[in-house]
Each structure stands twice: as structure tokens, then as C-alpha cells.
Coordinates of C-alpha atoms in Angstrom, one line a residue:
M283 CA 22.5 22.0 8.0
E284 CA 18.7 22.2 8.1
S285 CA 15.8 20.0 7.3
V286 CA 12.1 20.4 7.7
E287 CA 9.7 17.4 8.4
M288 CA 6.0 17.2 8.8
T289 CA 4.6 14.0 10.3
T290 CA 1.2 12.8 11.4
I291 CA 1.5 10.8 14.6
S292 CA -0.9 8.7 16.6
L293 CA -0.8 9.1 20.4
K294 CA -2.1 5.9 21.9
R295 CA -4.6 5.9 24.7
H296 CA -3.4 3.2 27.2
L297 CA -6.0 0.5 27.8
P298 CA -5.7 -2.1 30.5
S299 CA -5.9 -5.0 28.0
E300 CA -6.2 -4.7 24.3
D301 CA -5.2 -6.7 21.3
L302 CA -3.0 -4.5 19.1
S303 CA -3.4 -4.5 15.3
I304 CA -2.2 -2.5 12.4
E305 CA -4.3 -2.1 9.2
D306 CA -2.5 -3.6 6.2
A307 CA -3.7 -1.2 3.5
K308 CA -2.3 2.2 4.3
K309 CA -0.6 4.5 1.9
Q310 CA 1.8 7.3 2.7
K311 CA 4.2 9.7 1.1
L312 CA 7.7 9.7 2.7
S313 CA 11.0 11.1 1.9
E314 CA 13.8 8.8 0.9
N315 CA 15.1 8.9 4.4
D316 CA 11.8 7.5 5.6
F317 CA 11.9 4.6 3.1
T318 CA 14.0 2.8 5.7
D319 CA 12.2 0.9 8.4
A320 CA 11.5 2.5 11.8
S321 CA 14.6 0.8 13.3
A322 CA 16.9 2.2 10.7
K323 CA 15.7 5.7 11.3
K324 CA 16.6 5.5 14.9
L325 CA 20.3 5.2 14.4
Q326 CA 20.7 7.3 11.2
E327 CA 20.0 10.8 12.3
T328 CA 23.3 12.0 10.7
V329 CA 22.0 11.0 7.2
I330 CA 18.5 12.4 7.7
Q331 CA 19.7 15.7 9.2
S332 CA 22.5 16.3 6.8
E333 CA 20.4 15.5 3.7
K334 CA 18.1 18.5 4.3
A335 CA 14.8 16.7 3.3
I336 CA 11.3 18.0 3.7
V337 CA 9.5 14.9 4.9
T338 CA 5.8 14.5 5.1
E339 CA 4.6 11.4 6.8
S340 CA 1.0 10.8 7.8
V341 CA -0.6 8.1 9.8
A342 CA -4.1 7.2 9.2
E343 CA -4.1 4.8 12.1
A344 CA -1.4 2.9 13.9
A345 CA -1.1 0.8 17.1
L346 CA 0.9 1.3 20.2
A347 CA 4.2 -0.5 20.2
K348 CA 4.8 -2.5 23.4
A349 CA 7.6 -1.3 25.5
E350 CA 10.7 -3.3 26.3
E351 CA 11.0 -3.9 30.0
D352 CA 14.7 -3.6 30.5
D353 CA 15.1 -1.0 33.2
G354 CA 11.8 0.4 32.1
T355 CA 13.5 2.1 29.2
E356 CA 12.6 2.0 25.5
D357 CA 13.8 5.5 24.6
E358 CA 14.9 6.0 21.0
L359 CA 18.6 6.4 20.7
L360 CA 20.5 9.2 19.2
E361 CA 23.7 8.9 17.2
G362 CA 26.2 11.7 17.5
E363 CA 26.7 13.8 14.4
P364 CA 29.4 16.4 14.0
D365 CA 28.6 19.9 15.2
D366 CA 29.1 21.8 11.9
P367 CA 28.9 21.2 8.1
E368 CA 32.7 21.3 7.7
S369 CA 33.1 18.6 10.3
F370 CA 30.4 16.5 8.7
A371 CA 32.2 16.9 5.3
D372 CA 35.4 15.7 7.0
M373 CA 33.6 12.7 8.4
M374 CA 32.2 11.8 5.0
K375 CA 35.7 11.6 3.6
H376 CA 35.8 8.3 5.4
G377 CA 32.2 7.4 4.7
L378 CA 30.7 4.7 2.4
T379 CA 30.3 4.8 -1.3
E380 CA 27.7 2.8 -3.3
L381 CA 30.3 0.3 -4.3
D382 CA 31.0 -0.5 -0.6
V383 CA 27.4 -1.8 -0.2
G384 CA 26.9 -3.7 -3.5
I385 CA 25.2 -0.9 -5.5
T386 CA 26.9 -1.3 -8.8
K387 CA 24.4 -1.7 -11.7
F388 CA 22.0 0.3 -13.8
V389 CA 19.2 -0.9 -16.0
S390 CA 18.9 2.0 -18.4
S391 CA 21.1 2.7 -21.5
H392 CA 20.9 6.5 -21.4
E393 CA 24.0 8.7 -20.8
G394 CA 24.1 10.0 -17.2
F395 CA 24.7 13.5 -16.1
S396 CA 25.6 15.5 -13.0
G397 CA 23.3 17.1 -10.5
I398 CA 23.2 18.1 -6.8
L399 CA 20.8 16.3 -4.6
K400 CA 19.2 18.4 -1.9
E401 CA 21.3 21.6 -2.2
R402 CA 18.6 23.1 -0.1
Y403 CA 16.2 21.4 2.4
S404 CA 13.3 22.4 0.2
D405 CA 14.6 20.5 -2.7
F406 CA 12.9 17.3 -1.6
V407 CA 9.2 17.3 -0.7
V408 CA 7.0 14.3 -0.1
H409 CA 3.4 13.8 0.9
E410 CA 1.6 10.7 2.1
I411 CA -1.3 9.3 0.3
G412 CA -4.1 8.2 2.6
K413 CA -5.8 4.9 2.2
D414 CA -8.7 6.8 0.5
G415 CA -6.3 7.8 -2.3
K416 CA -6.2 11.4 -1.2
I417 CA -3.0 13.3 -0.7
I418 CA -2.5 14.4 2.9
Y419 CA -1.4 18.0 3.4
L420 CA -0.7 20.1 6.5
N421 CA -3.4 22.7 5.8
D422 CA -5.0 23.5 9.2
L423 CA -3.3 24.6 12.4
S424 CA -6.4 25.0 14.5
V425 CA -7.1 22.9 17.5
P426 CA -10.2 20.6 16.9
A427 CA -13.2 21.3 19.1
D428 CA -14.1 18.5 21.5
D429 CA -17.9 18.3 21.7
E430 CA -17.6 16.0 24.7
D431 CA -16.0 18.6 26.9
P432 CA -18.4 20.4 29.2
P433 CA -18.4 24.3 29.3
E434 CA -15.4 25.8 31.1
G435 CA -17.8 27.6 33.5
I436 CA -18.9 24.4 35.3
Y437 CA -15.4 24.0 36.8
S438 CA -16.2 26.9 39.2
V439 CA -18.4 24.5 41.2
L440 CA -15.3 22.9 42.5
S441 CA -13.2 24.6 45.2
E442 CA -9.5 24.9 44.9
E443 CA -9.1 22.4 47.8
E444 CA -11.4 19.9 46.1
K445 CA -9.5 20.3 42.8
K446 CA -6.2 19.6 44.6
S447 CA -7.6 16.5 46.3
L448 CA -9.0 15.2 43.0
E449 CA -5.7 15.8 41.2
D450 CA -3.8 13.9 43.9
L451 CA -6.4 11.1 43.6
Q452 CA -6.0 11.1 39.8
L453 CA -2.2 10.8 40.0
L454 CA -2.4 8.5 43.1
K455 CA -0.4 10.9 45.2
N456 CA -2.6 10.3 48.3
K457 CA -3.4 7.2 50.2
E458 CA -7.1 7.5 49.8
S459 CA -9.0 5.4 47.3
N460 CA -11.6 8.1 46.7
V461 CA -12.5 11.7 47.3
A462 CA -15.9 12.6 48.8
I463 CA -17.5 15.9 48.0
E464 CA -20.4 16.8 50.3
V465 CA -23.5 17.9 48.4
V466 CA -26.2 17.7 51.1
D467 CA -27.6 21.2 50.3
D468 CA -27.2 21.0 46.5
S469 CA -30.0 20.4 44.0
K470 CA -30.0 17.5 41.6
E471 CA -29.1 19.9 38.8
K472 CA -26.0 21.1 40.7
R473 CA -25.0 17.6 41.5
T474 CA -25.1 16.8 37.8
I475 CA -22.8 19.8 37.1
I476 CA -20.3 18.5 39.7
H477 CA -20.3 15.1 38.2
Q478 CA -19.5 16.7 34.8
A479 CA -16.8 18.9 36.3
V480 CA -15.0 16.0 37.9
K481 CA -15.0 13.8 34.8
G482 CA -14.2 16.7 32.5
L483 CA -11.3 18.1 34.6
F484 CA -9.9 14.8 35.8
P485 CA -10.0 12.1 33.0
G486 CA -9.8 8.6 34.4
L487 CA -11.9 9.4 37.4
E488 CA -15.5 8.2 37.7
T489 CA -18.2 9.6 40.1
K490 CA -21.2 8.3 41.9
T491 CA -23.6 9.6 44.5
E492 CA -23.8 8.0 48.0
D493 CA -25.6 8.6 51.2
R494 CA -23.3 8.6 54.2
D495 CA -24.6 9.2 57.7
G496 CA -27.7 10.9 56.4
K497 CA -25.8 13.2 54.0
K498 CA -25.3 13.1 50.3
Y499 CA -21.8 12.9 48.8
I500 CA -20.4 12.7 45.3
I501 CA -17.7 10.1 45.4
A502 CA -14.8 10.3 42.9
Y503 CA -12.7 7.2 42.3
H504 CA -10.4 5.6 39.8
A505 CA -12.3 3.9 36.9
A506 CA -9.3 1.5 36.5
G507 CA -9.3 0.6 40.1
K508 CA -6.1 -1.1 41.3
K509 CA -4.8 -1.2 37.7
A510 CA -4.2 2.5 37.8
L511 CA -1.6 2.0 40.6
S512 CA 0.9 0.7 38.1
N513 CA 0.9 3.8 36.0
P514 CA -1.7 6.5 36.8
R515 CA -1.1 8.3 33.5
K516 CA -2.3 5.3 31.6
H517 CA -5.8 5.8 32.9
S518 CA -6.2 9.5 32.5
W519 CA -7.4 9.6 28.9
P520 CA -11.2 10.3 28.4
K521 CA -13.0 7.2 27.2
S522 CA -15.2 9.3 24.9
R523 CA -12.2 10.3 22.7
G524 CA -11.4 6.8 21.4
S525 CA -8.1 5.0 21.5
F526 CA -5.9 7.4 19.5
C527 CA -5.2 11.0 19.3
H528 CA -4.1 11.7 15.7
F529 CA -2.0 14.9 15.1
V530 CA 0.2 16.4 12.4
M531 CA 3.7 17.3 13.5
Y532 CA 5.9 19.8 11.6
K533 CA 9.6 19.6 12.5
E534 CA 12.7 21.3 11.3
N535 CA 16.2 19.7 11.4
K536 CA 14.9 16.8 13.4
D537 CA 14.4 13.1 12.7
T538 CA 11.0 11.8 13.5
M539 CA 12.1 10.0 16.6
D540 CA 14.2 12.9 17.8
A541 CA 11.1 15.1 17.6
I542 CA 9.0 12.5 19.4
N543 CA 11.6 12.4 22.1
V544 CA 11.1 16.1 22.5
L545 CA 7.3 15.7 22.7
S546 CA 7.6 12.8 25.2
K547 CA 9.8 15.0 27.4
F548 CA 7.3 17.8 27.6
L549 CA 4.2 15.5 27.8
R550 CA 6.0 13.4 30.4
V551 CA 5.3 10.1 28.6
K552 CA 7.6 7.5 27.1
P553 CA 8.4 7.8 23.4
N554 CA 6.9 4.5 22.6
I555 CA 3.4 5.8 23.4
F556 CA 3.6 7.5 20.0
S557 CA 3.1 5.5 16.9
Y558 CA 3.6 6.3 13.3
M559 CA 3.6 4.5 10.0
G560 CA 6.7 2.6 9.2
T561 CA 7.7 1.2 5.9
K562 CA 7.1 -2.6 6.2
D563 CA 6.0 -4.2 3.0
K564 CA 2.9 -5.7 4.6
R565 CA 1.5 -2.3 5.3
A566 CA 1.2 -1.5 1.6
I567 CA 2.5 2.1 1.9
T568 CA 2.6 4.3 -1.2
V569 CA 4.6 7.5 -1.4
Q570 CA 5.0 10.3 -3.8
A571 CA 8.1 12.5 -4.0
I572 CA 8.8 15.8 -5.6
A573 CA 12.5 16.2 -6.0
V574 CA 14.7 18.9 -7.5
L575 CA 18.1 18.1 -8.8
K576 CA 20.0 21.5 -8.9
N577 CA 22.7 22.6 -11.3
I578 CA 22.2 19.7 -13.8
T579 CA 24.6 19.3 -16.7
G580 CA 22.4 17.1 -18.9
T581 CA 20.9 18.3 -22.1
D582 CA 17.1 18.4 -22.6
E583 CA 17.5 15.2 -24.7
Q584 CA 19.4 13.4 -22.0
V585 CA 16.9 14.4 -19.4
E586 CA 14.0 13.2 -21.6
Q587 CA 15.7 9.8 -22.2
A588 CA 16.6 9.4 -18.5
M589 CA 13.1 10.2 -17.2
T590 CA 11.4 8.2 -19.9
S591 CA 13.5 5.2 -18.9
L592 CA 12.6 5.7 -15.3
R593 CA 8.9 5.8 -16.2
D594 CA 8.9 2.8 -18.5
I595 CA 11.6 0.5 -17.1
G596 CA 12.2 1.7 -13.6
F597 CA 15.3 1.2 -11.4
I598 CA 17.0 -1.5 -9.4
N599 CA 15.4 -1.7 -6.0
Y600 CA 18.6 -1.4 -4.0
Y601 CA 18.6 -0.6 -0.3
G602 CA 19.8 3.0 -0.2
M603 CA 22.9 4.3 1.5
Q604 CA 21.2 5.5 4.6
R605 CA 20.5 1.8 5.4
F606 CA 24.2 1.3 6.2
G607 CA 25.1 4.2 8.4
T608 CA 27.3 7.3 7.8
T609 CA 30.6 6.5 9.5
A610 CA 33.7 4.5 8.6
V611 CA 32.1 1.6 10.5
P612 CA 29.1 0.4 8.5
T613 CA 26.1 -1.0 10.4
Y614 CA 26.2 -4.2 8.4
Q615 CA 29.6 -5.1 9.9
V616 CA 28.1 -4.9 13.3
G617 CA 25.2 -7.0 12.1
R618 CA 27.6 -9.6 10.7
A619 CA 29.4 -9.8 14.1
I620 CA 26.1 -10.4 15.9
L621 CA 25.1 -13.2 13.5
Q622 CA 28.6 -14.7 14.0
S623 CA 28.1 -14.5 17.8
D624 CA 31.4 -12.6 17.8
W625 CA 30.4 -10.4 20.7
N626 CA 33.8 -8.9 21.4
E627 CA 34.0 -7.8 17.8
M628 CA 30.5 -6.4 17.9
I629 CA 31.4 -4.3 21.0
D630 CA 34.6 -3.1 19.4
L631 CA 33.0 -2.1 16.2
I632 CA 30.5 0.0 18.0
L633 CA 32.9 1.6 20.5
K634 CA 36.3 1.7 18.8
P635 CA 37.8 5.0 17.5
R636 CA 37.0 5.7 13.9
P637 CA 38.3 8.1 11.3
G638 CA 36.4 11.3 10.5
A639 CA 34.8 14.0 12.7
E640 CA 32.3 13.2 15.5
K641 CA 31.1 15.1 18.5
G642 CA 33.9 15.6 21.0
Y643 CA 32.3 13.5 23.8
L644 CA 32.1 10.5 21.4
V645 CA 35.7 10.9 20.4
E646 CA 36.8 11.0 24.0
C647 CA 34.6 8.0 24.9
R648 CA 36.1 5.9 22.0
E649 CA 39.6 6.8 23.0
E650 CA 39.0 5.8 26.6
W651 CA 37.6 2.5 25.5
A652 CA 40.5 1.7 23.2
K653 CA 42.9 2.6 26.0
T654 CA 41.4 0.9 29.0
K655 CA 38.5 -1.4 27.8
N656 CA 36.8 -0.1 31.0
P657 CA 33.1 0.5 30.3
D658 CA 32.7 2.7 33.4
A659 CA 35.6 5.0 32.5
A660 CA 34.4 5.2 28.9
L661 CA 30.8 6.0 30.0
Q662 CA 32.1 8.8 32.2
K663 CA 33.4 10.5 29.0
L664 CA 29.9 10.7 27.6
S665 CA 28.1 13.9 28.4
V666 CA 25.1 12.6 26.3
K667 CA 24.3 9.0 27.3
R668 CA 21.2 8.5 25.2
C669 CA 23.1 7.1 22.3
V670 CA 23.9 3.6 21.3
E671 CA 27.4 3.8 22.8
G672 CA 26.0 5.1 26.1
Q673 CA 23.4 2.4 26.3
L674 CA 25.9 -0.3 25.5
L675 CA 28.4 0.9 28.0
R676 CA 25.7 1.2 30.7
G677 CA 24.8 -2.4 30.0
L678 CA 28.4 -3.5 30.3
V679 CA 28.8 -1.6 33.6
K680 CA 25.7 -3.3 34.9
Y681 CA 26.2 -6.8 33.7
G682 CA 30.0 -7.0 33.1
L683 CA 32.2 -7.9 30.1
K684 CA 31.4 -11.6 30.6
N685 CA 27.6 -11.0 30.0
I686 CA 27.8 -9.1 26.7
V687 CA 24.6 -10.5 25.2
T688 CA 22.6 -9.3 28.3
A689 CA 24.4 -6.0 28.3
F690 CA 23.7 -5.5 24.6
G691 CA 20.0 -6.3 25.3
I692 CA 19.7 -3.0 27.2
I693 CA 19.6 -1.3 23.8
P694 CA 16.0 -1.1 22.5
R695 CA 15.2 -4.1 20.3
N696 CA 14.5 -2.2 17.1
N697 CA 17.9 -0.6 17.3
R698 CA 19.6 -3.9 17.8
L699 CA 17.8 -5.5 14.9
M700 CA 18.7 -2.6 12.7
Y701 CA 22.3 -4.0 12.6
I702 CA 21.3 -7.5 11.3
H703 CA 18.8 -6.1 8.9
S704 CA 21.6 -3.9 7.5
Y705 CA 23.6 -7.1 6.9
Q706 CA 20.7 -8.7 5.1
S707 CA 20.4 -5.6 3.0
Y708 CA 24.1 -5.7 2.2
V709 CA 23.8 -9.3 1.0
W710 CA 20.7 -8.5 -1.0
N711 CA 22.3 -5.5 -2.8
N712 CA 25.3 -7.6 -3.8
M713 CA 23.2 -10.5 -4.9
V714 CA 20.9 -8.5 -7.1
S715 CA 23.9 -6.9 -8.7
K716 CA 25.2 -10.4 -9.6
R717 CA 21.7 -11.3 -10.8
I718 CA 21.6 -8.3 -13.2
E719 CA 25.1 -8.9 -14.3
E720 CA 24.5 -12.6 -15.1
Y721 CA 21.0 -12.4 -16.7
G722 CA 20.2 -8.8 -17.4
L723 CA 16.6 -7.8 -17.5
K724 CA 15.2 -11.0 -18.9
V725 CA 13.2 -13.5 -16.8
V726 CA 15.0 -16.9 -16.6
P727 CA 14.2 -20.3 -15.3
G728 CA 15.1 -20.5 -11.6
D729 CA 14.0 -16.9 -10.9
L730 CA 11.5 -16.5 -8.1
V731 CA 8.1 -14.7 -8.1
L732 CA 5.6 -14.2 -5.3
K733 CA 2.3 -16.1 -5.3
G734 CA 0.5 -14.6 -2.3
A735 CA 3.0 -14.4 0.5
S736 CA 5.0 -17.4 -0.8
A737 CA 7.7 -17.5 -3.4
I738 CA 7.5 -20.0 -6.3
E739 CA 10.1 -20.9 -8.9
I740 CA 9.8 -19.9 -12.6
D741 CA 10.2 -22.7 -15.0
E742 CA 9.7 -23.3 -18.7
S743 CA 6.0 -23.9 -18.2
N744 CA 5.2 -20.5 -16.7
I745 CA 8.1 -18.3 -17.8
H746 CA 5.9 -16.3 -20.3
D747 CA 3.5 -15.4 -17.5
Y748 CA 6.0 -13.1 -15.8
T749 CA 8.2 -10.0 -16.5
I750 CA 11.3 -8.8 -14.8
H751 CA 9.1 -6.6 -12.7
D752 CA 7.6 -9.7 -11.0
V753 CA 10.9 -11.2 -10.1
V754 CA 11.9 -11.2 -6.4
M755 CA 15.1 -12.1 -4.6
P756 CA 15.3 -13.2 -0.9
L757 CA 16.9 -11.5 2.0
P758 CA 18.8 -14.4 3.7
G759 CA 16.9 -16.3 6.4
F760 CA 15.6 -19.6 7.6
D761 CA 12.1 -19.2 6.1
V762 CA 12.9 -18.3 2.4
I763 CA 13.9 -20.2 -0.7
Y764 CA 16.7 -19.2 -3.0
P765 CA 16.8 -18.9 -6.8
K766 CA 17.3 -22.2 -8.7
H767 CA 20.2 -20.9 -10.8
K768 CA 23.8 -19.6 -10.4
I769 CA 22.8 -16.9 -7.9
A770 CA 21.9 -19.5 -5.3
K771 CA 25.5 -20.5 -5.2
A772 CA 26.6 -16.9 -4.9
Y773 CA 24.4 -16.5 -1.8
E774 CA 26.0 -19.5 -0.2
E775 CA 29.5 -18.4 -1.0
M776 CA 29.0 -14.9 0.2
L777 CA 27.7 -16.0 3.6
A778 CA 30.3 -18.7 3.9
A779 CA 33.0 -16.1 3.4
D780 CA 31.4 -14.3 6.4
K781 CA 31.6 -17.5 8.4
L782 CA 27.8 -18.0 8.2
D783 CA 25.8 -21.1 7.2
I784 CA 23.0 -20.1 4.8
K785 CA 21.2 -23.4 5.8
N786 CA 21.2 -22.5 9.4
M787 CA 20.1 -18.9 9.9
R788 CA 18.6 -19.5 13.3
H789 CA 20.5 -17.9 16.2
R790 CA 20.8 -19.1 19.8
V791 CA 19.5 -15.7 20.7
K792 CA 16.0 -15.7 19.3
D793 CA 15.9 -12.0 18.5
Y794 CA 18.8 -12.5 16.1
S795 CA 17.3 -15.4 14.2
L796 CA 16.6 -14.3 10.6
A797 CA 13.5 -15.5 8.9
G798 CA 14.2 -13.6 5.7
A799 CA 11.9 -11.9 3.3
Y800 CA 11.4 -11.3 -0.5
R801 CA 12.0 -8.1 -2.4
K802 CA 11.3 -7.1 -6.0
I803 CA 14.5 -6.5 -7.9
L804 CA 13.0 -3.8 -10.1
I805 CA 10.6 -1.0 -9.3
R806 CA 8.7 1.0 -11.8
P807 CA 7.5 4.3 -10.3
Q808 CA 4.0 5.5 -11.0
D809 CA 2.7 9.0 -11.8
V810 CA 6.1 10.1 -13.2
S811 CA 6.3 13.6 -14.5
W812 CA 9.1 16.1 -14.9
E813 CA 10.2 19.5 -16.1
V814 CA 13.5 21.4 -16.5
V815 CA 13.5 24.9 -14.9
A816 CA 16.0 27.7 -15.0
Y817 CA 17.0 29.8 -12.0
D818 CA 19.6 32.4 -10.9
D819 CA 19.7 32.3 -7.1
P820 CA 20.6 28.9 -5.6
K821 CA 19.1 30.1 -2.3
I822 CA 15.6 30.5 -3.6
P823 CA 13.5 27.3 -3.1
L824 CA 12.0 25.8 -6.2
V825 CA 9.3 23.9 -4.4
R826 CA 6.7 25.3 -1.9
S827 CA 6.2 23.5 1.3
D828 CA 2.9 23.1 3.2
V829 CA 4.0 25.6 5.8
E830 CA 4.9 28.1 3.1
K831 CA 1.4 27.6 1.7
L832 CA -0.1 28.2 5.1
D833 CA 1.9 31.4 5.4
G834 CA 0.6 32.6 2.0
K835 CA 4.0 32.6 0.3
P836 CA 3.6 32.8 -3.5
L837 CA 4.5 30.0 -5.9
P838 CA 8.1 30.0 -7.2
V839 CA 8.4 31.8 -10.5
F840 CA 10.6 30.0 -13.0
N841 CA 12.7 31.8 -15.6
T842 CA 12.9 30.9 -19.3
E843 CA 16.6 31.4 -19.0
G844 CA 19.0 31.5 -16.0
K845 CA 22.5 30.8 -14.7
Y846 CA 21.5 27.3 -13.6
R847 CA 19.1 24.5 -14.7
A848 CA 17.2 22.2 -12.4
L849 CA 15.3 19.0 -13.0
K850 CA 12.0 18.9 -11.1
M851 CA 10.6 15.4 -11.0
E852 CA 7.6 13.8 -9.4
F853 CA 6.8 10.1 -8.9
S854 CA 5.1 7.6 -6.6
L855 CA 6.8 4.7 -5.0
P856 CA 5.7 1.6 -3.1
S857 CA 6.8 0.8 0.5
S858 CA 10.4 0.1 1.6
T859 CA 11.7 1.7 -1.6
Y860 CA 14.4 4.4 -1.7
A861 CA 13.8 7.5 -3.8
T862 CA 17.6 8.1 -3.9
M863 CA 17.9 4.9 -5.9
A864 CA 15.3 6.2 -8.4
I865 CA 17.3 9.4 -8.7
R866 CA 20.5 7.5 -9.0
E867 CA 19.1 5.7 -12.1
V868 CA 18.3 9.1 -13.7
L869 CA 21.7 10.7 -13.0
K870 CA 23.8 7.5 -13.2
M871 CA 26.0 8.9 -10.4
D872 CA 26.9 7.9 -6.8
T873 CA 24.3 9.1 -4.4
S874 CA 26.3 8.5 -1.3
I875 CA 26.7 11.5 1.0
K876 CA 30.5 11.1 0.6
N877 CA 30.1 11.9 -3.1
Q878 CA 27.4 14.5 -2.6
T879 CA 29.4 16.5 -0.1
Q880 CA 32.0 17.0 -2.8
L881 CA 29.4 18.3 -5.3
N882 CA 27.2 20.3 -2.9
T883 CA 29.0 23.6 -2.1
V884 CA 26.1 25.6 -0.8
W885 CA 25.2 23.6 2.3
L886 CA 28.8 23.4 3.4
R887 CA 29.2 27.2 3.7

């Protein structure tokens, strides 16, 4: 399995005290895998890596996320995927289908046809749109010049001994509060050069000239003073460079957070120092995808009807399959147990053995847990402990089986919230299917639309002011209202069946209290275009990536005739929207990995 991703990241300069903010109007192009929120990405590497997407994310500007303080760790967690494609295919035999997560309806009337999603990693290319409306490409690999840096030659004014003392001071490895460099015989010009050399070579240090016992010294000291003691690396970023270092990251066969973990390891910083654009609605992200569906069976007329419908009507804004995990234990089931405060069930769902292939160490860990319910023994079976299972077991070892809530809290907050957000998404998918089944695509009294950030009810007086593309439905929570028709009862009944009270979505653990949100039930893509191309060799990419452009590789040449036909489509989508759901509407087929592994024969070889 292979995938290529290119991401623009912001590396935050640590400041002693700073109000953090995120601009609301940023646009970006993401792959379908990145249409999930940041928390979903963290635990869904299997989906992202197996789906072979080229992903281009770009961050115009983002803020540093505050670290959790539990044991000083906020590392992103990895989820164990099988070692080879055949094992992955075996695991997917027990995976989810769209029906399992409430994805059941279509809005178009055209006849569907078959096609293979992401037969090759290059079959899915996305680019981010900057807030200036321009498409962001990886088109330059050069290191930007820093006009603030002094010439390299000036560093020769410092002796090796002085450099070592200054480095120890910078990293607070010595007990001295400053380093004094004698300059009694040096001219003013040379003293200026020494000042520049110290500040240029050791960011975070300041200098001043002092007279001591009739001699002149340049005194180097920490600009942050005692605050630097808590974490010396926080105060080693040159002030002249601003608060962020923006860079473009190109990655192959790695999820964004996996790649960031690699960077953090080599830079010796925590992963949460990096920030990148997520997919929250409030951030107003726009994305554009170029997707190829290989080996299609539809006629030209069927393709025309399907794509015209996608352009003019759109698709149901379902949460895609990657929102719910890839194993036989869906993430929404864990979320439901959390909301029920059924902590033993939650632990068992995460740790119990499950059908399908997984990495050997996870299998052994699960078997040990099922046999002994001993967290320490199960933890010893894990050779890789930076996974959800490892973190949970570490918490259970530390706090005991009678303090499950505290033990579970060791897992980074975003990862924990992913489970309950998955449950919200599961409810929303099922409810929107019922809404479409009951009322179709017409606006009816009792539907909800957004007015600003609030939802209002449609009635007979304003029903003609809105279309189906304005209608929203709530994700369950304590701060939302529900439709004023039959679907409200359906919400209540679904949650009641799960032993949850829709009128009381606050949880005794504050983190797990659900405020809720609103989501449009239909999305109409923008900038829709398409073409059907012919090809003979399934191994030849039909889309050129940014890296291939940098390497000077020629554009793909399409044949007028060939063994196979592919549908090449391009469209733009708003935030928190799944491109797979748009493609599903075109094909009218199950987009789950379980189904695609049966169709896709190339990537399982």
C-alpha cells in the first residue's frame, strides 16, 4: 500500500504568554481522508494509508494547540494496521459497510455504474485554496533566505570554548545565569560583530556590554529570564522571524500526524508544537479534488447524467466511512459506551479481541486482556505502546481498574473526543436517511435552517424563502434544537434505544458533554467538470502530482481507445465534507473499504 501526501504546516514559536486565535476564513483543498476533523485522523491511519490518496493540505496560518498536561504527553496515537495488503483485505472482510453507519439513500435518479476508487495512490489529488482564492501548489523546494541572519563569517569571532559555554547557557545546562566574554582590547566595531554572532548563533540569548573591574565584557543572558528554565527550547526562536514558521511537507504512505511525529522526533519537540488546518465548519475551508475512477462500466450517457446530477443537485452530506474506523469494532460503539458512562464496556470494546487481521503485537495484547483482564500483563505484550490500546493500558496500570475515567484521560483529549463525535455522526447519518425517506428533497414545515450561527424553524410563512440546500439537521447535544416534525421523534427514539436521554446530553465528565452542532443535509459541489479517458496500463498514473511536475515528468497522454475507461472528475467542496460521498452519489455503490477491497485487484497484489 502506498500513499503520497503534501501538507503545509505551521511550526509555532513558543511565547511566554499569548492569546491564541485562528482565522475564520481560510480555504483549503484536502483529500477525502482529511475531510474528517483532526481528532478522527489520529486514530484512522488504516483508512488513510490503505486508500492511497495524494493529499495536499496547506495552512495559511494556524495557532499552537495547547498541550495536555497528563504525564507531559500529548503525542498523537497510532492505530495498528496489518502488515501487508492481503492481511488488510482479510481484516476488511469484517469491516463496516455503509448500511452499518446509516448511509442508505441517494438523491439522484440516474442509473449507477461500477468503478474502482483509488486503484493507485495517484488517482486522487487535492489542492488547498488559499484565502486569497489561489490554488496552493508545491512548486519550490528551495530554502528561503533569511535577511535577518548575519554573514556566516562573523561566527569566527567566537572561540570554540565560548561557543560551548553559550550553548550550555542557551539550553540551561550550566548553573551560571550568564556568560561573560572579555572584549577589553576590542574595538567598538568588533564588539558589534560579537553581539551579532551571539544573537545569530544562539537564538533566545540577549547581549549587553558591561564594565567589570575596569574591563569591558559582553554579557550573554537569557531574554526570557527565569521563564526559560521551564523549557529552554521554548525560548530559542529568533524574535525577528515572527510567531510561525510555515513550511510545506510532502509525505508518502503516512498520515499527517504520523509524519509530524517523525518531524517532532528529529527536531526534538513535541508534536503539538505543529499546527495545521483542520476541518471545523467555523474555519470556512474550501477544497477541490481531482479524482479518477478506474475501470468504469457506465456508458457515456450514464456518466453524463450522473455528473450533471452531481453538479445541479449535489449529494447527501453523510459522514464518510473513515469517520467510523476500519475494524469490526466501530468507533461509534466506543463513543456510545462513554456517553452511557459504561466504562467497563468502553474498555472492553477498545481492548477485546476482534475478527480480522491486525499487527501481531495487538493480537497478543488483546488475547492477554481477554484471558487475564490484567493491564500490566497486556501492556507487556505491546512492542509499540504509542497506540490507543497502549495508552489506555498504561493509564489502567497507573490508576487501577477502579479509576477508569482517570486512566482513560491519559489518552490525548482529541483522541477521546473522536469516539463520541463518531457516535454523533452515526446518529446524524441515520436521521438524515430517515428525513430523505420521509420527505424527499422538498422543504417542509418543521425543517431547520441557519440564521447566523443559530437554527430557526421553517413554517408556512417563510417556506418559500428556502431550498433543500438550506436545510440543516442537528448532531445531538444540549445546545441544539430539533426539527419540528416526525424526525424529532426519531432522534428521541434512537437515543432512547441506546439508553441515552436526548433532553440531557450533559455528562458528569465535562469533556464528554455534547453541545451539538448543525450540518447541511445536501451539498452541491462547485467547479464541477469531468471527462472520460481511455487507457491500457492500469499502473500508469492518469493525474500528475506536484512532485512529478517538479521532476519535469510529462503530462499523461490519453488514448482515444483503450482496454479500460476512467472517469476523471474535478470539484470543490466546503469544509467537513467527504469527497467519497460525492463519488458515491455518482457511482451509486458502496464506498466502504470492505467493498472496495473486493473490487480493487491491483493494490492487493
